Short mmCIF file of C-alpha atoms and ligand atoms in Angstrom, two decimals:
data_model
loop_
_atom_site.label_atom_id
_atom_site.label_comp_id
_atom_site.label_asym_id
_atom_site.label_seq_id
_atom_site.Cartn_x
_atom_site.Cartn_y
_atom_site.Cartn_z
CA UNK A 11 19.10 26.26 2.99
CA UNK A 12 17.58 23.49 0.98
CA UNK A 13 18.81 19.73 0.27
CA UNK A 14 15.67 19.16 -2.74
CA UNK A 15 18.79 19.38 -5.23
CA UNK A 16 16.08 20.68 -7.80
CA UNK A 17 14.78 23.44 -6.04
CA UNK A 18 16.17 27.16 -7.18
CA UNK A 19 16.01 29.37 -4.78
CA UNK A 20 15.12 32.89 -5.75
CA UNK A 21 16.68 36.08 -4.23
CA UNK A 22 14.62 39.07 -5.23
CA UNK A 23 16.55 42.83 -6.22
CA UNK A 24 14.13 44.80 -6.75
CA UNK A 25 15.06 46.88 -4.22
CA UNK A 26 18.75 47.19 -4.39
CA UNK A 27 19.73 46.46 -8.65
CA UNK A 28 15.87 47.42 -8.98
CA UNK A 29 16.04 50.41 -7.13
CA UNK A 30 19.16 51.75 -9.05
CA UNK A 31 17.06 52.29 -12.09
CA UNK A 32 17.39 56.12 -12.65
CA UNK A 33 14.08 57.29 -11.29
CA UNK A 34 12.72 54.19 -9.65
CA UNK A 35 13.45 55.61 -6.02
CA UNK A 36 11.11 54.76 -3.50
CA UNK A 37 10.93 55.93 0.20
CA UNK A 38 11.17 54.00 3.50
CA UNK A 39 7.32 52.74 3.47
CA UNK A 40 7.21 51.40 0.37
CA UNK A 41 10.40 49.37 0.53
CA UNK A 42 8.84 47.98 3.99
CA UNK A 43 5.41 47.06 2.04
CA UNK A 44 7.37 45.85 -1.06
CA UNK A 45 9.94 43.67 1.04
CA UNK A 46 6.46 42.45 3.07
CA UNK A 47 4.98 40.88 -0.20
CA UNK A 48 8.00 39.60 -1.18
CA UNK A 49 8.08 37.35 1.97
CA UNK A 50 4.77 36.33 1.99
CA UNK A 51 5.17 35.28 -1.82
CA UNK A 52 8.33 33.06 -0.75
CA UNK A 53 10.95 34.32 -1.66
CA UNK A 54 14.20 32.97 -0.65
CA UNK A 55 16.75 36.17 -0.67
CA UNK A 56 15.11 39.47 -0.44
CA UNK A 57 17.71 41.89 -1.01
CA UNK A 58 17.04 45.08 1.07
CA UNK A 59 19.87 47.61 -0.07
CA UNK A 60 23.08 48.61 -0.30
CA UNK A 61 23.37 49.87 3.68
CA UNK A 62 26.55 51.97 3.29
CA UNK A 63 25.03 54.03 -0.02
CA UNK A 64 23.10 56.18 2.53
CA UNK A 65 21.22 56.73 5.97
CA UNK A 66 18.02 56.02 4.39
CA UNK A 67 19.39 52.56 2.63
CA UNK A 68 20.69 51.80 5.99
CA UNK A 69 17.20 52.46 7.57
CA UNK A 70 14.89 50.71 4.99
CA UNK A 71 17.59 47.76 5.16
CA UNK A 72 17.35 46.56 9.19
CA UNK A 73 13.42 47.54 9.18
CA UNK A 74 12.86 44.91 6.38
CA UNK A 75 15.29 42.70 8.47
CA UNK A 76 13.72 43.04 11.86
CA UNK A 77 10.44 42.97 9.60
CA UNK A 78 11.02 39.48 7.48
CA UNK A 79 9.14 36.17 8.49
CA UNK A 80 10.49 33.99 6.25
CA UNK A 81 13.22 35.27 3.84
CA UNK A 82 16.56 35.37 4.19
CA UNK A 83 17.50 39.63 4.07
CA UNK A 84 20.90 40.49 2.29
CA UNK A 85 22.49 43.74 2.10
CA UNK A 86 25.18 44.77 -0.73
CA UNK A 87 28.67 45.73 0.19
CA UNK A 88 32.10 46.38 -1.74
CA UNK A 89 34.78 44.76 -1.09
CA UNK A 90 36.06 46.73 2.15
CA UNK A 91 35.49 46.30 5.37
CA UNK A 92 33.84 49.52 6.01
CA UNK A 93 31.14 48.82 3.29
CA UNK A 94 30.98 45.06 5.05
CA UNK A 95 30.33 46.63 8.56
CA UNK A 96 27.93 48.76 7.77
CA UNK A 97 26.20 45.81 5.81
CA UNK A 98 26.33 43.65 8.76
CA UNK A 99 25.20 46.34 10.94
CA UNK A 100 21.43 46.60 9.42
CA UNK A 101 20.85 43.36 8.38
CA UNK A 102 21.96 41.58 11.66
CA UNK A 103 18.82 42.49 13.03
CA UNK A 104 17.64 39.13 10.67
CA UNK A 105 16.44 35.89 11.73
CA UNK A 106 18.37 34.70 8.59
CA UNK A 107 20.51 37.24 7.76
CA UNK A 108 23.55 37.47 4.47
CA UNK A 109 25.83 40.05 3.19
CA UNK A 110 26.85 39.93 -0.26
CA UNK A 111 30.19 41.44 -0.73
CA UNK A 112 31.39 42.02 -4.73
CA UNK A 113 33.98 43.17 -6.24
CA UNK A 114 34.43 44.17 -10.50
CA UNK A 115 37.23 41.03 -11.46
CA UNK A 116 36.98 41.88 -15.61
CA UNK A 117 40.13 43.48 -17.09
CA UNK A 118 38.63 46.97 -17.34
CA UNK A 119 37.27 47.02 -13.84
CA UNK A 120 41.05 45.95 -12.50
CA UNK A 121 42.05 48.84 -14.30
CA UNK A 122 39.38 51.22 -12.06
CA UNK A 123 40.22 49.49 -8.68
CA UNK A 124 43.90 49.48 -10.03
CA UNK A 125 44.52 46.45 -8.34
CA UNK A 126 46.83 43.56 -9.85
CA UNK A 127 45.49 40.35 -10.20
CA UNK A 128 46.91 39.01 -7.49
CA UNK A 129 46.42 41.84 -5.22
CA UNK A 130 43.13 41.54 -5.91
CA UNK A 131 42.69 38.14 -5.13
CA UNK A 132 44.66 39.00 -1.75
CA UNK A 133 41.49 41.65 -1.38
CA UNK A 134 38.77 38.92 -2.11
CA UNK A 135 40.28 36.54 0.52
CA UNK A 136 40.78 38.96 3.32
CA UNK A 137 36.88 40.89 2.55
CA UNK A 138 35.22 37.13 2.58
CA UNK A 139 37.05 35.85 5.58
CA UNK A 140 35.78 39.38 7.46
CA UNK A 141 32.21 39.15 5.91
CA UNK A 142 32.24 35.28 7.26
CA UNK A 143 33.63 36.51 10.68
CA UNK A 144 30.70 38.53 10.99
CA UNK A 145 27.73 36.55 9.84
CA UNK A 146 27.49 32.66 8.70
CA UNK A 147 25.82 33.07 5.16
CA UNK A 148 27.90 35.37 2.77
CA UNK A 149 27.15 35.48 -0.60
CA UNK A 150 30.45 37.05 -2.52
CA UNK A 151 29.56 38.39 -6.34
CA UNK A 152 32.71 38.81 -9.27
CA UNK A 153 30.96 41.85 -10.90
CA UNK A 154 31.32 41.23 -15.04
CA UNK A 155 32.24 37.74 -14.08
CA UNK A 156 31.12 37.18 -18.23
CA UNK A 157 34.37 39.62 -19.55
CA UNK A 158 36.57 38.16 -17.10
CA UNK A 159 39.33 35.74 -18.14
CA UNK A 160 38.03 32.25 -17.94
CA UNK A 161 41.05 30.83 -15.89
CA UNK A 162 41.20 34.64 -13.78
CA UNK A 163 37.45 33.70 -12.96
CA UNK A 164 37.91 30.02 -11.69
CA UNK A 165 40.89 31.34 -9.28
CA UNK A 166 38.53 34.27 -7.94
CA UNK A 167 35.80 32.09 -7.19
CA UNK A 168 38.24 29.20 -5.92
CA UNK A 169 39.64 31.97 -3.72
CA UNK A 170 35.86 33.35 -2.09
CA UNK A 171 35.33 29.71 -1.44
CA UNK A 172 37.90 28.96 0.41
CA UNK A 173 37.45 32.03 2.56
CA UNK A 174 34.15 30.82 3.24
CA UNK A 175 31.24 32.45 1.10
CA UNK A 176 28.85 29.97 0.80
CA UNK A 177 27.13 31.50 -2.32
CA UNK A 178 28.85 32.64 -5.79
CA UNK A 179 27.15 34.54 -7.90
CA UNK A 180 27.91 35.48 -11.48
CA UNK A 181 27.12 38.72 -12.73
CA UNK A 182 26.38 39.55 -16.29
CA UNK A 183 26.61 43.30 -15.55
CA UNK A 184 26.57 44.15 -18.82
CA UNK A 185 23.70 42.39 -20.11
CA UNK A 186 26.75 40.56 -22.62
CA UNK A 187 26.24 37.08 -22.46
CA UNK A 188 24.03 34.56 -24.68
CA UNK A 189 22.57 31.22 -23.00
CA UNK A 190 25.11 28.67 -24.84
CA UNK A 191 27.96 30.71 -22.94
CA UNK A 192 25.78 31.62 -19.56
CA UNK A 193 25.81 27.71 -19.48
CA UNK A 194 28.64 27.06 -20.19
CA UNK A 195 30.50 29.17 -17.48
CA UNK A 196 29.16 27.91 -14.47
CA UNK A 197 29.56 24.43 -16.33
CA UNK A 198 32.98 25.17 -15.97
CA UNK A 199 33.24 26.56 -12.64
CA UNK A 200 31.58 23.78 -10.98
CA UNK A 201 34.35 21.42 -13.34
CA UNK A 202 37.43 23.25 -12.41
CA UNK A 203 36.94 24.62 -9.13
CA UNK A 204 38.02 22.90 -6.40
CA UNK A 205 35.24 23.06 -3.51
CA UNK A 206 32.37 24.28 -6.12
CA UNK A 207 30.27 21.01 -4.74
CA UNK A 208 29.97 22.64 -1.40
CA UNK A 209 28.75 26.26 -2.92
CA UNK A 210 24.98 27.48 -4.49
CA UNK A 211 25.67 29.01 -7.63
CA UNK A 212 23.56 31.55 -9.02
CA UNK A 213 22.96 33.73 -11.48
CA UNK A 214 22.27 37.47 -11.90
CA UNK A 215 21.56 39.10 -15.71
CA UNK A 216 20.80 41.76 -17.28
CA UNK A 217 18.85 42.32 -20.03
CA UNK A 218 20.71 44.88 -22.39
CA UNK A 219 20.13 42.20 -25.23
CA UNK A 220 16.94 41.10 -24.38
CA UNK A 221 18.63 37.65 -23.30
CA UNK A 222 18.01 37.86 -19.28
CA UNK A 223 15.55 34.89 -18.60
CA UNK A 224 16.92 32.81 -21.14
CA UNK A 225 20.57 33.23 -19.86
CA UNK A 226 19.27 32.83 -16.49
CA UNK A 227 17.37 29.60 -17.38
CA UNK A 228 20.78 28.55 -18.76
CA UNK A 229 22.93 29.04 -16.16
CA UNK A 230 19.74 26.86 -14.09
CA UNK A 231 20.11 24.03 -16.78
CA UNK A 232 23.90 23.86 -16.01
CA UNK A 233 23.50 23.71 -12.71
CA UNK A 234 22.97 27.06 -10.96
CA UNK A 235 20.19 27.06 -7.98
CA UNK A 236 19.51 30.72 -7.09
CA UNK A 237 18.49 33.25 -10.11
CA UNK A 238 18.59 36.77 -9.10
CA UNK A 239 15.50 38.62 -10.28
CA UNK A 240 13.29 41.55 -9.80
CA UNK A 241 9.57 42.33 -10.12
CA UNK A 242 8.87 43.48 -13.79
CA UNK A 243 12.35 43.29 -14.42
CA UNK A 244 12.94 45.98 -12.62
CA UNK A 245 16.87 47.54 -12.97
CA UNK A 246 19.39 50.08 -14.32
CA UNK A 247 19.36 50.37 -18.17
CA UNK A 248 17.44 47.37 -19.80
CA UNK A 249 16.47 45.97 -16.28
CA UNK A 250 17.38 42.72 -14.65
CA UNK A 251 15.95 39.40 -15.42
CA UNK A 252 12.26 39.55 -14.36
CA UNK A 253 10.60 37.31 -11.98
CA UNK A 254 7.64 36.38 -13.50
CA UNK A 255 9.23 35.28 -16.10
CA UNK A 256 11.73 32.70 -14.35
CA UNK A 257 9.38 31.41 -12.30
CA UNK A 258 6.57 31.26 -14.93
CA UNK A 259 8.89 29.82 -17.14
CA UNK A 260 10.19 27.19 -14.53
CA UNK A 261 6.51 26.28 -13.53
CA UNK A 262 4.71 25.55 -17.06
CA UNK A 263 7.99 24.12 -18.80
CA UNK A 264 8.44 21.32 -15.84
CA UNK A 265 8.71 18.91 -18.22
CA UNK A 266 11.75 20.23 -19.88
CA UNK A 267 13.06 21.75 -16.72
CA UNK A 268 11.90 20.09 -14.16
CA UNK A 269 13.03 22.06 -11.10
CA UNK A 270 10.46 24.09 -8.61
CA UNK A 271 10.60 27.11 -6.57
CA UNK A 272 9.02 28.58 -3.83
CA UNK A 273 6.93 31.28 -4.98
CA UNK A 274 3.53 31.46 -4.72
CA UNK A 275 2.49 32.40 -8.26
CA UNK A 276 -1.01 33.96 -7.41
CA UNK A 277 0.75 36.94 -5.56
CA UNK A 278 2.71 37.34 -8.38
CA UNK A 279 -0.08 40.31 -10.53
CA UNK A 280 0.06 41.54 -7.15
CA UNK A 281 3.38 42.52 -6.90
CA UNK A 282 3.79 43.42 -10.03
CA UNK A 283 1.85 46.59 -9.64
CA UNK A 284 2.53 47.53 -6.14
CA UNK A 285 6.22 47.37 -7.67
CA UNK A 286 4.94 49.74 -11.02
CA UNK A 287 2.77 52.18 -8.98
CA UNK A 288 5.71 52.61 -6.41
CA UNK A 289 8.61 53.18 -8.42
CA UNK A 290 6.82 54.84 -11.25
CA UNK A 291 7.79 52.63 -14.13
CA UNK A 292 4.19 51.46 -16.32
CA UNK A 293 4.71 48.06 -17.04
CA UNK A 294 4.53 47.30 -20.87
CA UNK A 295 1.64 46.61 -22.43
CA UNK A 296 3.09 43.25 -23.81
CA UNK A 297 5.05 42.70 -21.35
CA UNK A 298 5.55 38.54 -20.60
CA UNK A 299 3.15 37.42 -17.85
CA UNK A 300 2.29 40.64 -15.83
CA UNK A 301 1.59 43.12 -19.30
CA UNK A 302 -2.08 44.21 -19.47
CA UNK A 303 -2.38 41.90 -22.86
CA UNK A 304 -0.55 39.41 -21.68
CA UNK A 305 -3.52 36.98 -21.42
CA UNK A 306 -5.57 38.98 -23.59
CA UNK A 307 -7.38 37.54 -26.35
CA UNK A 308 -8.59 40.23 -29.37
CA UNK A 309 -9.11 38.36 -32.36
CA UNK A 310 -12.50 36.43 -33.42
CA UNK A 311 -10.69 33.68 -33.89
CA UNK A 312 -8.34 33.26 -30.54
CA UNK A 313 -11.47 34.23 -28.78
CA UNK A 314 -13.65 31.22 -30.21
CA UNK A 315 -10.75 28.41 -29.54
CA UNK A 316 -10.44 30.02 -25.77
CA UNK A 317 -14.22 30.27 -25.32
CA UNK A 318 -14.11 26.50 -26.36
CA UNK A 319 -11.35 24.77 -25.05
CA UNK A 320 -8.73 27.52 -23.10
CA UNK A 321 -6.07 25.29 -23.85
CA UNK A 322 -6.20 26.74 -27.21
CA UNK A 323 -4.62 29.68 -27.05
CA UNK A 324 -2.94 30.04 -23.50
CA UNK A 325 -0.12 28.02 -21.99
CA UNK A 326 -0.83 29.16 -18.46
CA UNK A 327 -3.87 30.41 -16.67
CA UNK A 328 -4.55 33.96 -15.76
CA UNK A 329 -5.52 32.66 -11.75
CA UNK A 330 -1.93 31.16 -11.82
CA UNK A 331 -0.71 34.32 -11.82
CA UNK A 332 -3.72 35.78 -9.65
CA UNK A 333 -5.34 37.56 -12.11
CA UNK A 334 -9.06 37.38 -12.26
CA UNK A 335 -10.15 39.85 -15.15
CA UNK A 336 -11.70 38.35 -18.34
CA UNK A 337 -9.15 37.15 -20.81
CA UNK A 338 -11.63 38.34 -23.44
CA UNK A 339 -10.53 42.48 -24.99
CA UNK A 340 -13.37 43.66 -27.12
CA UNK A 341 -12.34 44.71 -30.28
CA UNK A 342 -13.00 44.97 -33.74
CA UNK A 343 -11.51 41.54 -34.68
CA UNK A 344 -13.70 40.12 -32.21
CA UNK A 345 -17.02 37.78 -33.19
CA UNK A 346 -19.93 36.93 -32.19
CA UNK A 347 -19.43 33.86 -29.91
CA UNK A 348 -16.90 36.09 -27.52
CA UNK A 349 -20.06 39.22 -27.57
CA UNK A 350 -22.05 36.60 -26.46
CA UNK A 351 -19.98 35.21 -23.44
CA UNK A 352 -19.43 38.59 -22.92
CA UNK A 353 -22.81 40.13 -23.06
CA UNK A 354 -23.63 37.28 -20.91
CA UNK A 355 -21.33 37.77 -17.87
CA UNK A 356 -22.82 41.21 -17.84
CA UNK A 357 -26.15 39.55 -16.96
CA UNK A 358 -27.55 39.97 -20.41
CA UNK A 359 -28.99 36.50 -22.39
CA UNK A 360 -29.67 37.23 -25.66
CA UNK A 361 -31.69 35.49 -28.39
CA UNK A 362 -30.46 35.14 -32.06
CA UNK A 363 -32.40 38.08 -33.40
CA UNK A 364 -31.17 40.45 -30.71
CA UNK A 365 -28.19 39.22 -30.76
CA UNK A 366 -27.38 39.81 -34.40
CA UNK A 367 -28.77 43.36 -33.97
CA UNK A 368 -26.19 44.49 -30.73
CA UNK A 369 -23.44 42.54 -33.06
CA UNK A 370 -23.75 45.01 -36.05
CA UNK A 371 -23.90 47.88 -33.23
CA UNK A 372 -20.59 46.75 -31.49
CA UNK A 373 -18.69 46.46 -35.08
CA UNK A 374 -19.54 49.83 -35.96
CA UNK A 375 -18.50 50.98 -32.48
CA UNK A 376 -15.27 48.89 -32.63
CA UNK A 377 -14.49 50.60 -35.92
CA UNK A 378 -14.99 54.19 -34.19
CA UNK A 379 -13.19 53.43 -30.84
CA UNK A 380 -9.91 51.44 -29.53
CA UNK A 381 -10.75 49.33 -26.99
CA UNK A 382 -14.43 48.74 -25.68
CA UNK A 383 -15.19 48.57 -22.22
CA UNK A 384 -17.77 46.93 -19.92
CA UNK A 385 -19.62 50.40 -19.86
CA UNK A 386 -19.41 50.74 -23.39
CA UNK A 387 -21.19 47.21 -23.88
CA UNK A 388 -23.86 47.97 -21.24
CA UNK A 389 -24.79 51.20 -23.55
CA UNK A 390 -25.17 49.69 -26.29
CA UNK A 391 -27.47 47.21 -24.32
CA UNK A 392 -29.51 50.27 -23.41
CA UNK A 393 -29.51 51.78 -26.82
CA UNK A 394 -30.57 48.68 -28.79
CA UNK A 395 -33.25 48.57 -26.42
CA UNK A 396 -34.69 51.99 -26.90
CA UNK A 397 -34.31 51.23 -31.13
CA UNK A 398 -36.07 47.84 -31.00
O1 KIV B 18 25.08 43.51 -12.01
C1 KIV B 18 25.91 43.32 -11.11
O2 KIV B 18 27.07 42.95 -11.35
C2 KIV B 18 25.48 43.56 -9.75
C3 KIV B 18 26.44 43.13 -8.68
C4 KIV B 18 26.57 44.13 -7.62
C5 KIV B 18 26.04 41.78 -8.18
O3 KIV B 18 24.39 44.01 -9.51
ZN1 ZN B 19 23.09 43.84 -11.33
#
């Protein structure tokens, strides 16, 4: 897909893991307008569905695959060649297309499929070589690859290898694993198994301890090169690993990390509320990156040091992200050099006098009221007008 041995490719879920967030369902159109942005914003992977889960999966997953431009479009199957079929069926209609075939390897998910381990192994080999029969890029997934037995793990993945998956990804389902570890497992898969040099690994997590990004940016460190990710962080339970984040992270930490991607980060405020207006789910006020107050700035004090040198108090730039509102909330903490600048984008230049006057004004409205808004500024204008 890529020689640039530094370059991570990311493979967007938001609308397969994403969708599978109790009440995030969204209908045939807006998986067709999500899956659009998603391609023009580069992403590598977009994964459309899980095609065998229902007609209307099916559907949404061989429009976005006759739809795509650019991005490779993956659909989810078990491990059975029914599920792999039907997989193949919608997203064959892809310039690039992938199936990603999975199947739970951890102790307590043997015990569901009740399948030994080698029997299961026997599964993995015969569901890989049939996915690879069909299409030329597989992608094969050990679900809770993090509670599976270290030397179970290497044999699974040696096993999808050699049957011809050309991607292995390792799920922490669970949302389990800390970065030291998420490191340190595909550390040791690409040490132990034979034919990891000719595989991408990557890495899928969950964020049940609040750990997603930074496992994710360990398993990258170790040397994974495709992080699964949705918009917002989008996913069942705590979510998945978000985005923004990743790619944020990736992009103003080069110099620790110095890998790139191919996303176009000034699409990415874009999708994030296409993605929280369709499926319903408000994005957190404080959320990293994409939150409303994410590049916010309340206090008198933050306020001055941005209005003077932005470097101050921000790490990254609101237009990096394609976000062109004011980085400047009105508020009680605020002073008098960010009324100013403010006052003054609203087209009103104020002298000393006048502006000490609308300053005592806005406190005593910032004490009454939450947040102040442009409107709320321009009335004041008016009204310390009319009183002077
Ligand atoms: O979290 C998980 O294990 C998954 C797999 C299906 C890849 O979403
Ligand atoms: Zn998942």
């Amino acid at each position: 897909m890529t020689s640039d041995k530094n370059r991570v490719l990311i493979f967007d879920t938001t609308l397969r893991d994403g969708e599978q967030s109790p009440g995030a369902t969204m209908t045939h159109t807006e998986k067709l307008e999500i899956a659009q942005l998603l391609d023009e914003m580069g992403v590598d992977i977009i994964e459309a569905g899980f095609p065998i889960a229902s007609e209307g999966d099916f559907e949404a997953v061989s429009a976005i695959a006759r739809q795509a431009k650019n991005a490779v479009i993956c659909g989810l199957a078990r491990a059975n060649y029914k599920d792999i079929d039907r997989c193949w069926e919608a997203v064959r209609h892809a310039a690039r297309p992938r199936i990603h075939t999975f199947i739970g390897t951890s102790p307590s998910h043997r015990e569901i499929t009740k399948l030994t381990m080698d029997e299961m192994v026997a599964r993995i080999h015969d569901t890989v070589t049939h996915a690879r029969n069909l299409c030329d890029n597989v992608q094969w997934s050990p679900m809770d690859a993090i509670r599976t037995e270290r030397d179970y793990l290497c044999r699974v993945v040696e096993t999808a290898i050699k049957a011809g998956a050309s991607t292995i990804n390792i799920p922490d389902t669970v949302g389990y694993t800390l970065p030291t570890e998420s490191a340190e497992i595909i550390t040791m898969l690409l040490e132990r198994v034979p034919g990891a040099d000719t595989v991408i690994f990557a890495t899928h997590c969950h964020n049940d301890l609040g750990m997603a990004t930074a496992n994710a940016l360990a398993a990258v460190s170790a040397g994974a090169r495709q992080i699964e990710c949705t918009i917002n962080g989008l996913g069942e339970r705590a979510g998945n690993t978000a985005l923004e984040e990743v790619v944020m992270a990736l992009k103003v930490r080069r110099d620790l990390m110095p890998f790139t991607t191919g996303i176009d980060t000034t699409k990415i405020m874009k999708a994030s509320r296409l993605v929280s207006s369709v499926s319903g789910f408000p994005v957190q006020f404080n959320k990293a990156i994409v939150g409303k107050n994410a590049f916010l700035h309340e206090s008198g004090i933050h306020q001055d040091g941005v209005l003077k040198n932005v470097e101050t108090f921000e790490i990254m730039r609101p237009a990096d992200i394609g976000l062109t509102e004011t980085n400047i909330a009105m508020g009680k903490h605020s002073g008098r050099a960010a009324l100013r600048t403010k006052l003054a984008d609203l087209g009103f230049d104020l002298a000393e006098n006048q502006l000490n006057d609308v300053f005592v004004r806005f406190k005593a409205l910032a004490d009454r009221k939450k947040e102040i808004y442009d409107d709320d500024l321009i009335a004041l204008m008016a009204d310390s007008a009319a009183n002077t």
